[in-house]
């Protein structure tokens, strides 16, 4: 006697004889019905992170948080707060010092630089400056045109004349040129937009300092 499992619901019985004359009975028995869903099993052990690949453009995997980014307690990724970094000009224009503040930009790549120039009261100059250049950012940052770093004009006030009782101010135009891919910026002073005639800006005159002035330069990006 033999038996096999059937997917059909109707059982079968087949008989035959072998060479010895013995009867062979072959039974076909329907399978039992599907049982109920079992209870969930115990939670497995944590996976090994060393087996997870580094993410690429075509493969999901581990992503590291780079400089300038941060993740808060809820897992939200954002641009990290960047604190102001002080710099000073070490060249021949010791009248100027600057404080650079890197601000969060419109996206996660580019930032704005707010640079304030203040005259040094210990530096005496009657002639003044027609222009100057300065490393306005730390060396790891630079100005990039695709982020908005292009030449633009600013209007500032400077000292025209100092007497015993009065200080006469004068308004001049400064042409600001952030150097592409570098951390330096050039500022040249003129008598008006589009003018090629330099109008000297007085730094110190008879112990009176010119007012501080600031420029806001977009397109700052970390180079490495």
mmCIF file of C-alpha atoms in Angstrom:
data_model
loop_
_atom_site.group_PDB
_atom_site.id
_atom_site.type_symbol
_atom_site.label_atom_id
_atom_site.label_comp_id
_atom_site.label_asym_id
_atom_site.label_seq_id
_atom_site.Cartn_x
_atom_site.Cartn_y
_atom_site.Cartn_z
ATOM 1 C CA UNK A 1 0.000 0.000 0.000
ATOM 2 C CA UNK A 2 1.272 3.464 -0.949
ATOM 3 C CA UNK A 3 -0.063 6.959 -0.383
ATOM 4 C CA UNK A 4 0.595 10.364 -1.988
ATOM 5 C CA UNK A 5 -0.623 13.882 -1.146
ATOM 6 C CA UNK A 6 -3.082 15.498 -3.529
ATOM 7 C CA UNK A 7 -3.778 19.225 -4.082
ATOM 8 C CA UNK A 8 -7.354 18.266 -5.091
ATOM 9 C CA UNK A 9 -10.078 17.750 -2.488
ATOM 10 C CA UNK A 10 -11.257 14.337 -3.875
ATOM 11 C CA UNK A 11 -9.304 11.237 -2.678
ATOM 12 C CA UNK A 12 -8.304 8.525 -5.137
ATOM 13 C CA UNK A 13 -7.827 4.734 -4.862
ATOM 14 C CA UNK A 14 -5.982 2.752 -7.539
ATOM 15 C CA UNK A 15 -5.398 -1.012 -7.403
ATOM 16 C CA UNK A 16 -3.166 -3.350 -9.393
ATOM 17 C CA UNK A 17 -1.259 -6.636 -9.037
ATOM 18 C CA UNK A 18 2.442 -7.310 -9.163
ATOM 19 C CA UNK A 19 4.244 -10.270 -10.742
ATOM 20 C CA UNK A 20 3.690 -12.407 -7.639
ATOM 21 C CA UNK A 21 -0.020 -11.848 -7.738
ATOM 22 C CA UNK A 22 -0.019 -9.515 -4.730
ATOM 23 C CA UNK A 23 -2.457 -6.602 -4.783
ATOM 24 C CA UNK A 24 -1.022 -3.056 -4.845
ATOM 25 C CA UNK A 25 -3.240 -0.289 -3.433
ATOM 26 C CA UNK A 26 -2.218 3.342 -4.218
ATOM 27 C CA UNK A 27 -4.079 5.967 -2.184
ATOM 28 C CA UNK A 28 -4.281 9.662 -3.102
ATOM 29 C CA UNK A 29 -5.080 11.739 0.028
ATOM 30 C CA UNK A 30 -6.029 15.458 -0.141
ATOM 31 C CA UNK A 31 -3.665 17.872 1.690
ATOM 32 C CA UNK A 32 -4.844 19.481 4.931
ATOM 33 C CA UNK A 33 -6.015 23.107 4.937
ATOM 34 C CA UNK A 34 -3.646 26.024 5.689
ATOM 35 C CA UNK A 35 -3.350 26.566 9.417
ATOM 36 C CA UNK A 36 -3.718 29.971 11.165
ATOM 37 C CA UNK A 37 -0.890 32.558 11.226
ATOM 38 C CA UNK A 38 1.592 31.850 14.001
ATOM 39 C CA UNK A 39 2.750 34.320 16.647
ATOM 40 C CA UNK A 40 5.582 36.721 15.651
ATOM 41 C CA UNK A 41 9.028 35.460 16.509
ATOM 42 C CA UNK A 42 11.518 37.125 18.848
ATOM 43 C CA UNK A 43 13.440 40.204 17.576
ATOM 44 C CA UNK A 44 16.706 39.306 15.949
ATOM 45 C CA UNK A 45 20.131 40.566 16.928
ATOM 46 C CA UNK A 46 21.270 43.971 15.513
ATOM 47 C CA UNK A 47 22.991 43.824 12.165
ATOM 48 C CA UNK A 48 26.714 44.417 11.815
ATOM 49 C CA UNK A 49 27.308 47.973 10.490
ATOM 50 C CA UNK A 50 30.664 46.876 9.092
ATOM 51 C CA UNK A 51 28.804 44.941 6.421
ATOM 52 C CA UNK A 52 26.893 48.034 5.213
ATOM 53 C CA UNK A 53 28.604 49.661 2.184
ATOM 54 C CA UNK A 54 29.453 53.343 1.881
ATOM 55 C CA UNK A 55 26.716 55.125 -0.072
ATOM 56 C CA UNK A 56 27.388 56.078 -3.683
ATOM 57 C CA UNK A 57 25.412 57.687 -6.503
ATOM 58 C CA UNK A 58 23.952 54.283 -7.403
ATOM 59 C CA UNK A 59 24.019 52.347 -4.118
ATOM 60 C CA UNK A 60 22.341 52.995 -0.778
ATOM 61 C CA UNK A 61 24.549 52.773 2.295
ATOM 62 C CA UNK A 62 26.245 54.674 5.123
ATOM 63 C CA UNK A 63 26.408 58.471 4.723
ATOM 64 C CA UNK A 64 28.881 60.459 6.833
ATOM 65 C CA UNK A 65 28.080 63.986 8.110
ATOM 66 C CA UNK A 66 30.730 66.336 6.693
ATOM 67 C CA UNK A 67 32.008 69.710 7.837
ATOM 68 C CA UNK A 68 29.425 72.466 7.935
ATOM 69 C CA UNK A 69 26.499 70.066 8.485
ATOM 70 C CA UNK A 70 24.804 68.825 11.635
ATOM 71 C CA UNK A 71 22.055 66.416 12.707
ATOM 72 C CA UNK A 72 19.745 67.326 15.587
ATOM 73 C CA UNK A 73 18.161 64.975 18.151
ATOM 74 C CA UNK A 74 15.244 64.235 15.806
ATOM 75 C CA UNK A 75 17.526 63.168 12.961
ATOM 76 C CA UNK A 76 17.013 66.309 10.851
ATOM 77 C CA UNK A 77 20.043 67.289 8.738
ATOM 78 C CA UNK A 78 20.822 71.024 8.437
ATOM 79 C CA UNK A 79 23.629 73.471 7.805
ATOM 80 C CA UNK A 80 25.667 73.987 10.964
ATOM 81 C CA UNK A 81 25.906 77.400 12.569
ATOM 82 C CA UNK A 82 29.201 79.061 11.629
ATOM 83 C CA UNK A 83 30.733 81.511 14.054
ATOM 84 C CA UNK A 84 32.521 84.723 13.124
ATOM 85 C CA UNK A 85 36.241 84.491 12.436
ATOM 86 C CA UNK A 86 38.485 87.519 12.901
ATOM 87 C CA UNK A 87 41.178 88.333 10.345
ATOM 88 C CA UNK A 88 43.535 91.264 9.821
ATOM 89 C CA UNK A 89 45.497 92.686 6.923
ATOM 90 C CA UNK A 90 49.220 92.044 7.344
ATOM 91 C CA UNK A 91 50.337 94.113 4.323
ATOM 92 C CA UNK A 92 51.065 97.800 3.950
ATOM 93 C CA UNK A 93 47.523 98.902 4.815
ATOM 94 C CA UNK A 94 47.705 98.500 8.579
ATOM 95 C CA UNK A 95 44.946 101.105 8.943
ATOM 96 C CA UNK A 96 42.339 98.419 8.287
ATOM 97 C CA UNK A 97 41.205 95.459 10.317
ATOM 98 C CA UNK A 98 38.213 93.317 9.491
ATOM 99 C CA UNK A 99 35.826 90.919 11.179
ATOM 100 C CA UNK A 100 34.403 88.264 8.898
ATOM 101 C CA UNK A 101 31.049 86.666 9.693
ATOM 102 C CA UNK A 102 29.933 83.700 7.603
ATOM 103 C CA UNK A 103 26.138 83.582 7.448
ATOM 104 C CA UNK A 104 23.876 80.723 6.459
ATOM 105 C CA UNK A 105 22.944 81.042 2.799
ATOM 106 C CA UNK A 106 19.815 80.234 0.833
ATOM 107 C CA UNK A 107 20.959 76.648 0.263
ATOM 108 C CA UNK A 108 23.275 74.218 1.991
ATOM 109 C CA UNK A 109 26.325 75.005 -0.170
ATOM 110 C CA UNK A 110 26.939 78.738 -0.394
ATOM 111 C CA UNK A 111 27.084 81.317 2.369
ATOM 112 C CA UNK A 112 27.276 85.096 2.612
ATOM 113 C CA UNK A 113 30.256 86.903 4.108
ATOM 114 C CA UNK A 114 29.656 90.079 6.100
ATOM 115 C CA UNK A 115 33.006 91.898 6.355
ATOM 116 C CA UNK A 116 33.384 95.013 8.486
ATOM 117 C CA UNK A 117 36.430 97.273 7.990
ATOM 118 C CA UNK A 118 37.451 99.562 10.847
ATOM 119 C CA UNK A 119 40.304 102.069 10.822
ATOM 120 C CA UNK A 120 43.173 101.520 13.234
ATOM 121 C CA UNK A 121 43.635 104.665 15.372
ATOM 122 C CA UNK A 122 47.324 103.813 15.845
ATOM 123 C CA UNK A 123 48.013 104.166 12.133
ATOM 124 C CA UNK A 124 48.438 107.772 10.963
ATOM 125 C CA UNK A 125 47.939 108.569 7.275
ATOM 126 C CA UNK A 126 47.214 112.011 5.851
ATOM 127 C CA UNK A 127 47.118 110.858 2.230
ATOM 128 C CA UNK A 128 44.718 107.948 2.550
ATOM 129 C CA UNK A 129 44.133 105.024 0.211
ATOM 130 C CA UNK A 130 42.888 104.713 -3.343
ATOM 131 C CA UNK A 131 42.281 101.009 -2.843
ATOM 132 C CA UNK A 132 43.465 97.951 -0.981
ATOM 133 C CA UNK A 133 43.288 94.164 -1.055
ATOM 134 C CA UNK A 134 42.878 91.836 1.875
ATOM 135 C CA UNK A 135 42.456 88.136 2.630
ATOM 136 C CA UNK A 136 38.906 88.593 3.839
ATOM 137 C CA UNK A 137 38.202 84.922 4.605
ATOM 138 C CA UNK A 138 40.050 82.083 6.315
ATOM 139 C CA UNK A 139 42.177 80.165 3.757
ATOM 140 C CA UNK A 140 39.804 77.195 3.540
ATOM 141 C CA UNK A 141 37.022 79.432 2.154
ATOM 142 C CA UNK A 142 36.755 81.190 -1.202
ATOM 143 C CA UNK A 143 34.514 83.389 -3.368
ATOM 144 C CA UNK A 144 32.812 81.650 -6.313
ATOM 145 C CA UNK A 145 30.865 83.334 -9.101
ATOM 146 C CA UNK A 146 28.261 80.554 -9.439
ATOM 147 C CA UNK A 147 27.219 81.358 -5.893
ATOM 148 C CA UNK A 148 26.935 85.085 -6.560
ATOM 149 C CA UNK A 149 30.473 86.432 -5.988
ATOM 150 C CA UNK A 150 30.722 89.125 -8.674
ATOM 151 C CA UNK A 151 32.025 92.689 -8.820
ATOM 152 C CA UNK A 152 29.700 95.260 -7.265
ATOM 153 C CA UNK A 153 29.731 98.842 -5.957
ATOM 154 C CA UNK A 154 29.314 100.150 -2.433
ATOM 155 C CA UNK A 155 28.858 103.714 -1.161
ATOM 156 C CA UNK A 156 30.662 104.755 2.010
ATOM 157 C CA UNK A 157 31.508 107.915 3.900
ATOM 158 C CA UNK A 158 35.071 109.056 4.487
ATOM 159 C CA UNK A 159 36.820 112.092 5.939
ATOM 160 C CA UNK A 160 37.335 115.075 3.628
ATOM 161 C CA UNK A 161 38.654 117.704 6.041
ATOM 162 C CA UNK A 162 39.394 117.966 9.751
ATOM 163 C CA UNK A 163 39.600 121.276 11.618
ATOM 164 C CA UNK A 164 39.804 122.159 15.278
ATOM 165 C CA UNK A 165 36.042 122.362 15.532
ATOM 166 C CA UNK A 166 34.613 120.229 12.730
ATOM 167 C CA UNK A 167 35.064 117.143 10.565
ATOM 168 C CA UNK A 168 33.784 117.310 6.980
ATOM 169 C CA UNK A 169 32.645 113.992 5.526
ATOM 170 C CA UNK A 170 32.667 112.924 1.898
ATOM 171 C CA UNK A 171 30.769 110.136 0.121
ATOM 172 C CA UNK A 172 32.747 107.925 -2.269
ATOM 173 C CA UNK A 173 32.094 104.765 -4.250
ATOM 174 C CA UNK A 174 34.006 101.559 -3.618
ATOM 175 C CA UNK A 175 34.287 98.902 -6.320
ATOM 176 C CA UNK A 176 34.414 95.487 -4.644
ATOM 177 C CA UNK A 177 36.062 92.616 -6.546
ATOM 178 C CA UNK A 178 35.996 89.188 -4.828
ATOM 179 C CA UNK A 179 38.744 87.072 -6.429
ATOM 180 C CA UNK A 180 37.250 83.934 -7.975
ATOM 181 C CA UNK A 181 38.208 80.776 -6.112
ATOM 182 C CA UNK A 182 40.305 82.688 -3.549
ATOM 183 C CA UNK A 183 39.704 84.096 -0.083
ATOM 184 C CA UNK A 184 40.818 87.626 -0.996
ATOM 185 C CA UNK A 185 38.857 90.704 -2.024
ATOM 186 C CA UNK A 186 39.974 93.953 -3.666
ATOM 187 C CA UNK A 187 38.289 97.308 -2.963
ATOM 188 C CA UNK A 188 39.090 100.328 -5.174
ATOM 189 C CA UNK A 189 37.665 103.768 -4.475
ATOM 190 C CA UNK A 190 36.437 106.147 -7.187
ATOM 191 C CA UNK A 191 34.485 109.389 -7.517
ATOM 192 C CA UNK A 192 31.394 107.603 -8.795
ATOM 193 C CA UNK A 193 30.079 104.444 -10.480
ATOM 194 C CA UNK A 194 31.894 103.785 -13.729
ATOM 195 C CA UNK A 195 34.540 106.432 -13.048
ATOM 196 C CA UNK A 196 38.203 105.600 -13.591
ATOM 197 C CA UNK A 197 39.401 108.526 -11.470
ATOM 198 C CA UNK A 198 40.428 107.346 -8.022
ATOM 199 C CA UNK A 199 39.174 109.386 -5.121
ATOM 200 C CA UNK A 200 41.397 108.882 -2.083
ATOM 201 C CA UNK A 201 39.742 107.615 1.063
ATOM 202 C CA UNK A 202 41.264 109.106 4.211
ATOM 203 C CA UNK A 203 42.023 106.651 6.973
ATOM 204 C CA UNK A 204 43.337 108.849 9.785
ATOM 205 C CA UNK A 205 43.516 112.611 9.758
ATOM 206 C CA UNK A 206 44.595 114.690 12.735
ATOM 207 C CA UNK A 207 43.673 111.865 15.075
ATOM 208 C CA UNK A 208 40.173 111.364 13.630
ATOM 209 C CA UNK A 209 39.263 107.923 12.250
ATOM 210 C CA UNK A 210 36.942 107.399 9.313
ATOM 211 C CA UNK A 211 33.750 105.473 10.181
ATOM 212 C CA UNK A 212 33.685 101.716 9.846
ATOM 213 C CA UNK A 213 31.994 100.265 6.785
ATOM 214 C CA UNK A 214 30.727 96.804 5.897
ATOM 215 C CA UNK A 215 30.292 94.786 2.715
ATOM 216 C CA UNK A 216 28.080 91.757 2.233
ATOM 217 C CA UNK A 217 29.533 89.334 -0.313
ATOM 218 C CA UNK A 218 27.500 86.297 -1.458
ATOM 219 C CA UNK A 219 29.048 83.186 -2.940
ATOM 220 C CA UNK A 220 31.291 81.972 -0.120
ATOM 221 C CA UNK A 221 32.088 78.254 -0.255
ATOM 222 C CA UNK A 222 34.432 75.989 1.647
ATOM 223 C CA UNK A 223 37.222 74.812 -0.659
ATOM 224 C CA UNK A 224 38.083 71.636 1.194
#
